[in-house]
Coordinates of C-alpha atoms in Angstrom, one line a residue:
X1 CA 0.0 0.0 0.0
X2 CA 3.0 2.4 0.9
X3 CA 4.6 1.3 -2.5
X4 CA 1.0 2.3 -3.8
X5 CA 0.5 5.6 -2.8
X6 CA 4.0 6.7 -3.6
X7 CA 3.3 5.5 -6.9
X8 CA 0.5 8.1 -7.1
X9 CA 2.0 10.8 -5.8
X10 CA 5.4 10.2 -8.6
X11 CA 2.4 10.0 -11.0
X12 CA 1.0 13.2 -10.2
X13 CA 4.5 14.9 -10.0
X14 CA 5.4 13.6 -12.9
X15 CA 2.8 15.1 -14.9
X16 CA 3.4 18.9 -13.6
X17 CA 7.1 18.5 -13.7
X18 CA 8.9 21.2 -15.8
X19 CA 11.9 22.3 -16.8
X20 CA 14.6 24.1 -14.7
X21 CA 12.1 27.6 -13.8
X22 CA 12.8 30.6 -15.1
X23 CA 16.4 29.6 -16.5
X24 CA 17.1 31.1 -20.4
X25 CA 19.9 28.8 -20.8
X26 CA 22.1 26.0 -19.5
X27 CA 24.7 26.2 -17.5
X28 CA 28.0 24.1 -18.4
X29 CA 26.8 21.9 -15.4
X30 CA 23.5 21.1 -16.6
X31 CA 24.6 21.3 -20.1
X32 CA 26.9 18.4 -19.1
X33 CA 24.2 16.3 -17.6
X34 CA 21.8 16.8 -20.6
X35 CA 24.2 15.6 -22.6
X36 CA 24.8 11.9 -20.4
X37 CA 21.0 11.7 -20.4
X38 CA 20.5 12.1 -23.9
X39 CA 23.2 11.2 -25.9
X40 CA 23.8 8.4 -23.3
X41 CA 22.1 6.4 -21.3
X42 CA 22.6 8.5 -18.4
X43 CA 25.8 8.8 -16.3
X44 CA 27.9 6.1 -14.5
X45 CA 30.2 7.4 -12.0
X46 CA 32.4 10.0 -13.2
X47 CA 30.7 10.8 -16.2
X48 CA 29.5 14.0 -15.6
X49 CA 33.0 15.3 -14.1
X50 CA 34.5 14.0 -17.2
X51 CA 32.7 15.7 -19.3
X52 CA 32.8 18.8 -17.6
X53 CA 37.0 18.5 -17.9
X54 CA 37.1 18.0 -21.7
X55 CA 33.4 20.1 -22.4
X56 CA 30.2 19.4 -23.7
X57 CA 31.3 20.3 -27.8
X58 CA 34.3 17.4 -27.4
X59 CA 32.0 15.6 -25.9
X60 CA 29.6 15.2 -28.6
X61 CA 31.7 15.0 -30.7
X62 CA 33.5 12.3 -29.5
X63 CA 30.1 10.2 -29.2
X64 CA 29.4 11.1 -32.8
X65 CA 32.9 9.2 -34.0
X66 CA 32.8 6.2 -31.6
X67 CA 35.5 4.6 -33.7
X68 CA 37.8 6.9 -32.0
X69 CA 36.7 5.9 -28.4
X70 CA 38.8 2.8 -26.7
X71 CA 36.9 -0.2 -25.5
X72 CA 37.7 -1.7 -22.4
X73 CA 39.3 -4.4 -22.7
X74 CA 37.2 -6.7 -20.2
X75 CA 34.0 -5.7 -22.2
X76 CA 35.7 -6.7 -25.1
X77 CA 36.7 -10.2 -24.0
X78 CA 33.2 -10.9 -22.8
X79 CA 31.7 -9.5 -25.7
X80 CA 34.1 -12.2 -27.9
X81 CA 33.2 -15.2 -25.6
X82 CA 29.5 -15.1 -26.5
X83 CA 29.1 -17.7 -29.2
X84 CA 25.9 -17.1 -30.9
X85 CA 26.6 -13.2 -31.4
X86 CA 29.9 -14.3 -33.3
X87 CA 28.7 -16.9 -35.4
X88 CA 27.2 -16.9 -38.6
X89 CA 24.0 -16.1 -39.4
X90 CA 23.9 -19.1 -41.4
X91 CA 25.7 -21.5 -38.5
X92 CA 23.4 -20.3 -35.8
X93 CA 20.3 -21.4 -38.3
X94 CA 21.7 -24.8 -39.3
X95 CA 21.3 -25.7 -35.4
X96 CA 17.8 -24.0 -35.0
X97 CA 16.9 -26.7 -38.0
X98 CA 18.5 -29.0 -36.1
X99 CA 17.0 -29.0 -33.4
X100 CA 13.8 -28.7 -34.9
X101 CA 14.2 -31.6 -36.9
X102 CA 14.7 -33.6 -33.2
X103 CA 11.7 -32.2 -31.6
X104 CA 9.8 -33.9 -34.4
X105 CA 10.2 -37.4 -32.9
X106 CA 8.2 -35.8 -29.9
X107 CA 10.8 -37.2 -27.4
X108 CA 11.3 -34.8 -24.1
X109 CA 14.1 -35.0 -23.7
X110 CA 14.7 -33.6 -27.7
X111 CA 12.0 -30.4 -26.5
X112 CA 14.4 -29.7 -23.7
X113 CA 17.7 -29.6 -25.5
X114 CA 15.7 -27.5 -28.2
X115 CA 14.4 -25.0 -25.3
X116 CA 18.0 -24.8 -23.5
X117 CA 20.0 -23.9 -27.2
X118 CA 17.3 -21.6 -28.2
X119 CA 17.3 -20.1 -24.4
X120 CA 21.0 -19.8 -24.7
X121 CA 21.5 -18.2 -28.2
X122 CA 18.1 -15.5 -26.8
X123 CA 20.5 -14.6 -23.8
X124 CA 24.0 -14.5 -25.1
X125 CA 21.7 -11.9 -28.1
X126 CA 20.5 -10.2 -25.1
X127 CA 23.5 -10.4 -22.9
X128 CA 26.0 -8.7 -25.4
X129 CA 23.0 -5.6 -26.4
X130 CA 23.0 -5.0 -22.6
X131 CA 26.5 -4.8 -21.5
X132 CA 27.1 -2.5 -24.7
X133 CA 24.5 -0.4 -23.5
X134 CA 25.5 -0.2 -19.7
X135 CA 29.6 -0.5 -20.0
X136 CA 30.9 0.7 -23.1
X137 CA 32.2 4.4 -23.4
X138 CA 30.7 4.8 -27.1
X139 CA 27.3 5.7 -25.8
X140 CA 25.8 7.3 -28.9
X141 CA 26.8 4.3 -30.8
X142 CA 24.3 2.1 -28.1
X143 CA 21.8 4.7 -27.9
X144 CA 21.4 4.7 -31.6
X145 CA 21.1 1.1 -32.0
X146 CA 18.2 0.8 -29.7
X147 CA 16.8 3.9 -32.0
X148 CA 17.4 2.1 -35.2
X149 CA 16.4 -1.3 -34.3
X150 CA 12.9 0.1 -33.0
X151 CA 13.0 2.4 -36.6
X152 CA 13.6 -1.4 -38.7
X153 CA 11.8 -3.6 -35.3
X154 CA 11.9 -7.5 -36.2
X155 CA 10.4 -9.2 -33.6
X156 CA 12.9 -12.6 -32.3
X157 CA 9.6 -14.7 -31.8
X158 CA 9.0 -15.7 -35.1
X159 CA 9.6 -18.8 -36.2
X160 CA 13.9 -18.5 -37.6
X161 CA 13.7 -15.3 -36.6
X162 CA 14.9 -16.6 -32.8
X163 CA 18.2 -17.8 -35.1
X164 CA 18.6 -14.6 -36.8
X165 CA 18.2 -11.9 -34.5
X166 CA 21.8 -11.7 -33.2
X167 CA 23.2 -11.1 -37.0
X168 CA 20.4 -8.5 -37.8
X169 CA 21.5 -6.5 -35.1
X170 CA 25.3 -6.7 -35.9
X171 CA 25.1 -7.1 -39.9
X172 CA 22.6 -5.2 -40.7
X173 CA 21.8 -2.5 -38.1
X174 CA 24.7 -1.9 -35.9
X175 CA 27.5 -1.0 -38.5
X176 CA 25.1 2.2 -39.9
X177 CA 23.9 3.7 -36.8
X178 CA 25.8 6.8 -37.8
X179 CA 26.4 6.1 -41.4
X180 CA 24.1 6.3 -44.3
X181 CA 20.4 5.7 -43.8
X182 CA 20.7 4.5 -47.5
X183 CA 23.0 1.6 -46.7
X184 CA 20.9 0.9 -43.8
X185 CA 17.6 0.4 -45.6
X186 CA 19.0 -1.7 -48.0
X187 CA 21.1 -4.1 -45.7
X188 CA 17.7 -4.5 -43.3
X189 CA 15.8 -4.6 -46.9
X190 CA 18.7 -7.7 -47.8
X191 CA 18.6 -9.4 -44.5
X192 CA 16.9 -12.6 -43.9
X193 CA 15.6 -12.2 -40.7
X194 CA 13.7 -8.9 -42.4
X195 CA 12.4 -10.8 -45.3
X196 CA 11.3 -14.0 -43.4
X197 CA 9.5 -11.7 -40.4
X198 CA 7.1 -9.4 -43.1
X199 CA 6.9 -12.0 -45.6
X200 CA 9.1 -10.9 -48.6
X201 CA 10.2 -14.8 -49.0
X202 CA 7.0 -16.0 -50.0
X203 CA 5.9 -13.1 -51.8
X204 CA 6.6 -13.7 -56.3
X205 CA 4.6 -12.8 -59.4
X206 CA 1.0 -13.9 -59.4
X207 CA 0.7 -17.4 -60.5
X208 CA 4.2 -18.2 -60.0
X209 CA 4.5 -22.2 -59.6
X210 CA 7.4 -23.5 -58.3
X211 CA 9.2 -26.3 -61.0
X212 CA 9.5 -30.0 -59.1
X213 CA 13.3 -29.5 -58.2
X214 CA 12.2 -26.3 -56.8
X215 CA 9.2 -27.6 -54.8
X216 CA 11.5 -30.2 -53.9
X217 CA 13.9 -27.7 -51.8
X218 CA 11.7 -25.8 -50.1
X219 CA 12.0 -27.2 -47.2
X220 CA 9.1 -26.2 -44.8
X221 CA 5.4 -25.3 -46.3
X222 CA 6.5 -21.6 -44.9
X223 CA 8.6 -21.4 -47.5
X224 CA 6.8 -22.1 -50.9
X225 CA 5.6 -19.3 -52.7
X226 CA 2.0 -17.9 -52.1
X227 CA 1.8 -15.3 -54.8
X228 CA 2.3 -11.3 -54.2
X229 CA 2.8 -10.2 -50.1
X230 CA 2.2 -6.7 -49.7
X231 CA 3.5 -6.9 -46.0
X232 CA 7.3 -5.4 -46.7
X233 CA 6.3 -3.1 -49.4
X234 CA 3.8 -1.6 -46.8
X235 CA 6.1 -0.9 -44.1
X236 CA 9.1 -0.1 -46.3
X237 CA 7.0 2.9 -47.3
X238 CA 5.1 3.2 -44.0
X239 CA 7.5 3.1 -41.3
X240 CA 10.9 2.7 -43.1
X241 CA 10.9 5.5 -45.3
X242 CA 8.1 7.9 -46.4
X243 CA 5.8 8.0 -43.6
X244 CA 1.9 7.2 -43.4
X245 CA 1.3 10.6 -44.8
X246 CA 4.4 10.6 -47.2
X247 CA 2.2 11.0 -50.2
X248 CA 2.2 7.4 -51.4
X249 CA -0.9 5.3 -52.8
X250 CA -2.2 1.9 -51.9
X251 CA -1.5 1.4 -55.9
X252 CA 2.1 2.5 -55.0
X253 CA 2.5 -0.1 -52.0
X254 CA 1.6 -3.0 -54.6
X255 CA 4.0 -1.7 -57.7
X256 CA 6.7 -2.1 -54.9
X257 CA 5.3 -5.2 -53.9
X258 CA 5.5 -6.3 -57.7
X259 CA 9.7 -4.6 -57.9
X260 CA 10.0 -6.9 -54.7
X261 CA 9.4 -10.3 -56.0
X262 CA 12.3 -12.3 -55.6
X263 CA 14.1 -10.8 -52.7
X264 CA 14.7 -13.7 -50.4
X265 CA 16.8 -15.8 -49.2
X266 CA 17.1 -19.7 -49.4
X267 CA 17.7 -21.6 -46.3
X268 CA 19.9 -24.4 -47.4
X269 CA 22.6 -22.1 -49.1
X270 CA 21.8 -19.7 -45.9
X271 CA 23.0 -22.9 -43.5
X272 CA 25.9 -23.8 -46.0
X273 CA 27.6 -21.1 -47.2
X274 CA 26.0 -17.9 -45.2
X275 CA 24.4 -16.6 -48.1
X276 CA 22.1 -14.1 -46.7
X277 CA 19.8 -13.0 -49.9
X278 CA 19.2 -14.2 -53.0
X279 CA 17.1 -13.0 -55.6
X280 CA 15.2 -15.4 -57.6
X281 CA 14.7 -14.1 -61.0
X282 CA 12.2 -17.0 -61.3
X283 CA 9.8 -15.6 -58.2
X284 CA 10.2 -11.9 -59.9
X285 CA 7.3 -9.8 -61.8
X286 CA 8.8 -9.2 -65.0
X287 CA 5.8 -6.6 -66.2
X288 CA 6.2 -3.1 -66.2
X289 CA 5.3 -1.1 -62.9
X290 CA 3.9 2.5 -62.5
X291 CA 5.1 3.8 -58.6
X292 CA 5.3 7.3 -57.7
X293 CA 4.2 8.8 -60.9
X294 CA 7.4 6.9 -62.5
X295 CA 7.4 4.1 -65.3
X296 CA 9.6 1.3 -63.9
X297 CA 10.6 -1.3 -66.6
X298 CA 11.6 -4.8 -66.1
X299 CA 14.9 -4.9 -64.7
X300 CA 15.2 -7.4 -62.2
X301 CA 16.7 -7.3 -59.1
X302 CA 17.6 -3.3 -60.1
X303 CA 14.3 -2.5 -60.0
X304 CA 14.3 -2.8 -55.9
X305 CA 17.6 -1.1 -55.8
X306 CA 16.7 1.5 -57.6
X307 CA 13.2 2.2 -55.6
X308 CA 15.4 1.5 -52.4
X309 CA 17.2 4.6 -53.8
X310 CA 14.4 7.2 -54.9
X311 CA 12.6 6.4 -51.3
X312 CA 15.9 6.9 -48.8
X313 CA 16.1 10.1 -51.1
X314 CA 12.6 11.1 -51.0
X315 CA 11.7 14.6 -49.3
X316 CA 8.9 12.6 -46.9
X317 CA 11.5 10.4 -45.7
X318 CA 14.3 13.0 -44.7
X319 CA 11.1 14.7 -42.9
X320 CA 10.0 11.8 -41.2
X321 CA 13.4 10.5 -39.9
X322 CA 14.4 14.2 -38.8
X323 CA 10.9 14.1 -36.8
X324 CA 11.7 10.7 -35.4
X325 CA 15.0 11.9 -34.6
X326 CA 13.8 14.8 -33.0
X327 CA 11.0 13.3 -30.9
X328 CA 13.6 10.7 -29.7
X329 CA 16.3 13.3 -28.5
X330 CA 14.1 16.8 -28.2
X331 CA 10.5 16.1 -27.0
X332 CA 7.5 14.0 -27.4
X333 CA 6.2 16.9 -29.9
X334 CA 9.4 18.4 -31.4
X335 CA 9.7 22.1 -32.6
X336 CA 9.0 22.2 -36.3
X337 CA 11.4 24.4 -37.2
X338 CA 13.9 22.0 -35.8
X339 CA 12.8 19.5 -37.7
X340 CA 12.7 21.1 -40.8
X341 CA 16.5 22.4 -40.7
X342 CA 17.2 18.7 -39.8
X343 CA 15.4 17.4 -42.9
X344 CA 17.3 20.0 -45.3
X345 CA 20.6 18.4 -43.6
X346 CA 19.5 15.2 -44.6
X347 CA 18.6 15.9 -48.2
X348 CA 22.0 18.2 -48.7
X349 CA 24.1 15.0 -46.6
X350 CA 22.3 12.8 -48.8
X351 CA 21.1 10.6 -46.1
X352 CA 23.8 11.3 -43.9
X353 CA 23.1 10.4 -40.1
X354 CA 25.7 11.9 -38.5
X355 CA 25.3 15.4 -39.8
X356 CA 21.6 15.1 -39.4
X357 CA 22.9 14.2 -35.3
X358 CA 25.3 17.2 -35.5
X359 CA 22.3 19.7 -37.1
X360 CA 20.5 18.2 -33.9
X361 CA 22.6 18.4 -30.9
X362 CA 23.9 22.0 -32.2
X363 CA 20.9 23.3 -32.5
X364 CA 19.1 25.8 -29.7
X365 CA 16.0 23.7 -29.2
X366 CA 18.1 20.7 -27.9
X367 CA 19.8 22.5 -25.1
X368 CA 16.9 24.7 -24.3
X369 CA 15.8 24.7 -21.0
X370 CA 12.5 23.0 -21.6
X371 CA 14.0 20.2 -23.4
X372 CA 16.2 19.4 -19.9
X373 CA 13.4 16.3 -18.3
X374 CA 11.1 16.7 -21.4
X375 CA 11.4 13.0 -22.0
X376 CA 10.0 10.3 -19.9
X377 CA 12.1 6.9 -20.2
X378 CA 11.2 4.4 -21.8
X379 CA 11.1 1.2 -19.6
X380 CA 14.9 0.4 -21.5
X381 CA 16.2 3.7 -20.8
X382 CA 15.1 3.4 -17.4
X383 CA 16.6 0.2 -16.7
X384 CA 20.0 0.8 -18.1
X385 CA 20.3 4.0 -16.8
X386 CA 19.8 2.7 -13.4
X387 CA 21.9 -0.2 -13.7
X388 CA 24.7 2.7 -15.1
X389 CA 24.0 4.9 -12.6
X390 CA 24.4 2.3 -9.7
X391 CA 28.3 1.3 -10.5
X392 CA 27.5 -2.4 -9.8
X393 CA 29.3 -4.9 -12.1
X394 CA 26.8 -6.9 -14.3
X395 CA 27.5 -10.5 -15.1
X396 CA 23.5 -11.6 -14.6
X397 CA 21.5 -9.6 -17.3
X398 CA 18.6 -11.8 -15.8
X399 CA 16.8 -8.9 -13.5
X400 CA 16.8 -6.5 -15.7
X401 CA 15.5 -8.7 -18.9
X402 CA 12.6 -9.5 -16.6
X403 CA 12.3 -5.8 -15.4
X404 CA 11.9 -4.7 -19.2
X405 CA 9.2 -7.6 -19.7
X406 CA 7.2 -6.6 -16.1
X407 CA 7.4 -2.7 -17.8
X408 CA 6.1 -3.8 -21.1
X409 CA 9.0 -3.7 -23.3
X410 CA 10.9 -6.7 -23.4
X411 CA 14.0 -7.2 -25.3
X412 CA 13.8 -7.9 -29.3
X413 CA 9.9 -9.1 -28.4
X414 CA 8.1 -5.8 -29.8
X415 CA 5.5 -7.8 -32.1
X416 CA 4.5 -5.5 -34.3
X417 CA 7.0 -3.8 -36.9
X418 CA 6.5 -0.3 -36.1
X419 CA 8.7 -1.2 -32.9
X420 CA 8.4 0.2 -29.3
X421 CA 6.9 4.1 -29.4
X422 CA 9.4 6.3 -27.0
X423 CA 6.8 8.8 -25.7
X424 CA 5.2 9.8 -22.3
X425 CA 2.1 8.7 -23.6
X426 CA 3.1 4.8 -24.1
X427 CA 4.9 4.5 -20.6
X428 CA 3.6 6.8 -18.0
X429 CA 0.9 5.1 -15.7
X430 CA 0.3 4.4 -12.2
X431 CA 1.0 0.2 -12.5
X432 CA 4.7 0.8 -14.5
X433 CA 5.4 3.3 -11.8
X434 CA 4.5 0.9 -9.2
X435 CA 6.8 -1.8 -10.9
X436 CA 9.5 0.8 -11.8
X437 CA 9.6 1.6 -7.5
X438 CA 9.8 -1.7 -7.1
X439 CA 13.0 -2.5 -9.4
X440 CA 14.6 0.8 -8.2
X441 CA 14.3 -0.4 -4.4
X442 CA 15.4 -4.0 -5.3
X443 CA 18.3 -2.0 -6.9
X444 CA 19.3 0.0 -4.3
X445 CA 18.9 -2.7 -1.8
X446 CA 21.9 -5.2 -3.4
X447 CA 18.7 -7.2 -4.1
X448 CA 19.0 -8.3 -7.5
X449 CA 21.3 -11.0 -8.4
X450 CA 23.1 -8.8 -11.1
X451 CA 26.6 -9.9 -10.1
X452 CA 25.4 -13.9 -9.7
X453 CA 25.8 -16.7 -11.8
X454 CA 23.5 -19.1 -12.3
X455 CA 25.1 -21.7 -10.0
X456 CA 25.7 -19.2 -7.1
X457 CA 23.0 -18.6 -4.7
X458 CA 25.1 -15.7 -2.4
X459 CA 23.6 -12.6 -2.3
X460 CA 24.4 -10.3 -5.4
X461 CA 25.6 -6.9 -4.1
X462 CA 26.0 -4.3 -1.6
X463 CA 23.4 -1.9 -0.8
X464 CA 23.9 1.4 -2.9
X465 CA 25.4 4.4 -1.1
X466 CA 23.1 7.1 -1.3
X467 CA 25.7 9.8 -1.5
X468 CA 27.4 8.1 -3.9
X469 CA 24.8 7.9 -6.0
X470 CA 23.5 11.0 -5.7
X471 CA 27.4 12.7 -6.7
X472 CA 26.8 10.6 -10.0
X473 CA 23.3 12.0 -11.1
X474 CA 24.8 15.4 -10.1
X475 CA 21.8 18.3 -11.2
X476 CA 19.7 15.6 -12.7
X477 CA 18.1 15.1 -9.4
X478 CA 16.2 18.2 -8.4
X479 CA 16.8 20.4 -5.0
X480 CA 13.1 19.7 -4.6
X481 CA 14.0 16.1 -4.7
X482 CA 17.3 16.1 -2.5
X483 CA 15.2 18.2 0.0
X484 CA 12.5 15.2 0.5
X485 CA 15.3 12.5 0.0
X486 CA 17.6 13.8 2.6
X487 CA 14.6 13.8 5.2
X488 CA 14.2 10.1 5.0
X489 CA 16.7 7.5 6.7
X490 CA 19.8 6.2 4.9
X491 CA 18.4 2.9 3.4
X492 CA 15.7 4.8 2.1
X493 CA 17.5 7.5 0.0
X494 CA 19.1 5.8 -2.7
X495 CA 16.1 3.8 -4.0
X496 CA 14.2 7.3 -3.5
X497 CA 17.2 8.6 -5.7
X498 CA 16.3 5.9 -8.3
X499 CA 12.2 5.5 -7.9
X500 CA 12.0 9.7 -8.2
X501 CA 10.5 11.6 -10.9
X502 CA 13.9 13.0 -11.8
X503 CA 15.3 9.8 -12.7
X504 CA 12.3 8.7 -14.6
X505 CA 12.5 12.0 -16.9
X506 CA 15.9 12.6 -18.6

């Protein structure tokens, strides 16, 4: 009941907090925090004096060329002992359809060996996506992945999918965070795990029949054709690119559909020689298309190249990425003028991420005043911050995947492909608040096993030290806050520190 009504109470607060009053700009201090919240996932222990040494500018800089940032080398060396996000893609799926192949004889003990190796390669995925996000030093780099892979979401649960998810993130996501948004859409567009989760593998020219050879090798009734899919086309234009109100047709959506047919992937030369796409000439729609007021003649696998092209260059889509952009790092409803000088930076970059990031975290609007706590955390961002904020080594991701499933959001399991929303709206309620309370005091009591392995039963960690803690958040927490922390007894203050409205806005 206690846990209850200060639930309510953060929920009311939450929803009349502001911005620092009456300030007309940022001072280096507070410019330094907004910078840890935003362009990282909050600070760890010394962040903020660090970047008050070298300066914010250096600072962002820095984040915006993590090639030029050192690894540690213990995150490193645990990051290269994770098997199943090394191997690949096509090695990771020849045991999925293995063990699949052994669960058919409906012996047990054949289920549990399946569930362990499919338990293990979802935890070693997970494992190495959190650790980036809590210990490594290239911050941007990790908050833009979790941005991206929302922006192109493929949800693990499908079918291969569980096999595939690991080499989406690091072929196909990870090396463009800050790159071109071309390459990006075309090596999602190319990847198996995109094609097999909306359906592009199945989709080929109406009454396409497969020859007997053909037939033959398809090697589950998933994979034989079923004429055209319109599922990738859709959200290509939808939610990759253009935008629902980018000015496209349903006629459009099925002339891509039709330039489509044929991008796949097949699953025995996937398993023996990593061939991740393939385009089956056979499958394709050799008529001529009409899409966006343009004749597109039979060209084969070109013709998806080329519409790949005129859509990651297509005013609607550097509007609706700079608004995403914006709404992610800015506000829930960001300044439209903003957004519009970031849109011009895309079209004259041609794509370019990184200058759109610069035109972004140069700009006025994102170190005004009332962007500082603008942005409620999503249930991810909450949990890595606090495990960030809190110092303690992680070896047991465990907690906090189940914290992130209890908030809503679990890891890689966002069903639908317009991926987890980032807004107050989504997150803020009285039950997640409850549940966030209850992780934050679990966290600050050394309650949660995040130092245990699985064969240990010792308790995990030490309680937090409050004062510690609150040196690390520096002016993210509030004097309003400190006042009602400090006015409570020691083992109550750091979990106050975590569970308070502050913590929860960034």
């Amino acid at each position: 009941m206690k846990t209850q009504r200060l639930s309510l109470f953060l929920f009311s607060a939450l929803v009349w907090a502001a911005a620092p009053a009456g300030a007309q700009t940022l001072t280096p201090d507070q410019q330094a925090v907004h910078v840890l919240n935003r362009l990282a996932f909050g600070p760890k222990p010394g962040d903020i004096e660090r970047v008050r040494q070298i300066g914010v500018e250096r600072y962002i800089d820095e984040q915006l060329h993590p090639e030029t940032i050192p690894m540690p080398a213990a995150l490193t060396e645990r990051l290269a002992s994770l098997a199943a996000v090394n191997r690949k893609a096509g090695d990771v799926v020849d045991q999925f359809v293995d063990l699949q192949k052994q669960v058919r004889v409906e012996d047990e003990g054949a289920k549990q060996k399946r569930r362990l190796a499919l338990t293990a390669i979802a935890m070693e995925t997970a494992e190495a996506r959190l650790l980036r996000a809590i210990d490594s030093p290239r911050q941007l780099e990790e908050v833009m992945v979790d941005f991206w892979y929302n922006h192109f979401n493929v949800f693990s649960g499908k079918g291969i999918d569980r096999a595939l998810v690991a080499s989406y993130e690091r072929d196909a996501i990870r090396p463009y965070v800050l790159g071109s948004f071309r390459d990006m859409l075309g090596a999602t567009a190319k990847h198996p795990a995109m094609l097999y989760y909306l359906d592009n593998n199945l989709s080929t020219v109406a009454g396409y029949t497969p020859g007997r050879v053909r037939a033959a090798l398809a090697l589950t009734p998933k994979g034989k054709a079923s004429g055209l899919n319109e599922n990738f086309a859709r959200e290509i234009m939808e939610l990759h690119t253009l935008g629902v109100d980018g000015g496209y047709t349903q006629k459009d959506v099925t002339e891509l559909a039709r330039m489509l047919t044929g991008w796949g992937y097949d699953q025995r030369t996937l398993m023996l020689s990593n061939q991740t796409f393939r385009f089956d000439l056979a499958r394709h729609d050799k008529g001529v298309k009409h899409w966006l007021g343009r004749e597109v003649k039979s060209e084969g696998l070109a013709e998806g190249e080329m519409a790949l092209d005129v859509l990651a260059m297509h005013p609607s889509t550097a509007h609706h990425i700079s608004y995403k952009l914006a709404q992610y790092f800015v506000q829930d409803e960001p300044p439209p003028a903003l957004v519009e000088r970031m849109a011009r930076m895309y079209m004259a970059s041609k794509g370019d991420i990184r200058s759109v990031l610069r035109t972004l975290f140069s700009s006025q609007q994102f170190m005004a005043p009332e962007a500082v706590g603008a942005k409620f955390k999503t249930p991810y961002q909450f949990v890595i911050s606090a495990a960030r904020a809190s110092g303690a080594p992680v070896t047991n991701i465990q907690p906090l995947l189940g914290t992130m499933t209890q908030l809503g959001m679990p890891l890689y399991g966002c069903l639908t492909p317009d991926g987890y929303k980032n807004t107050q709206e989504a997150w803020l309620n009285p039950d997640a608040l409850t549940r966030r309370i209850t992780f934050a005091t679990a966290l600050a009591g050394g309650k949660l096993p995040l130092s245990k392995t699985p064969a240990m039963s010792a308790p995990a960690a030490p309680e937090l030290d409050a004062t510690q803690l609150q040196a690390t958040l520096g002016g993210a927490i509030s004097s309003r806050t400190l006042s009602t922390v400090a006015g409570n007894a020691e083992p109550l203050r750091a979990a106050m520190l975590l569970g308070s409205p502050d913590f929860m806005q960034h």
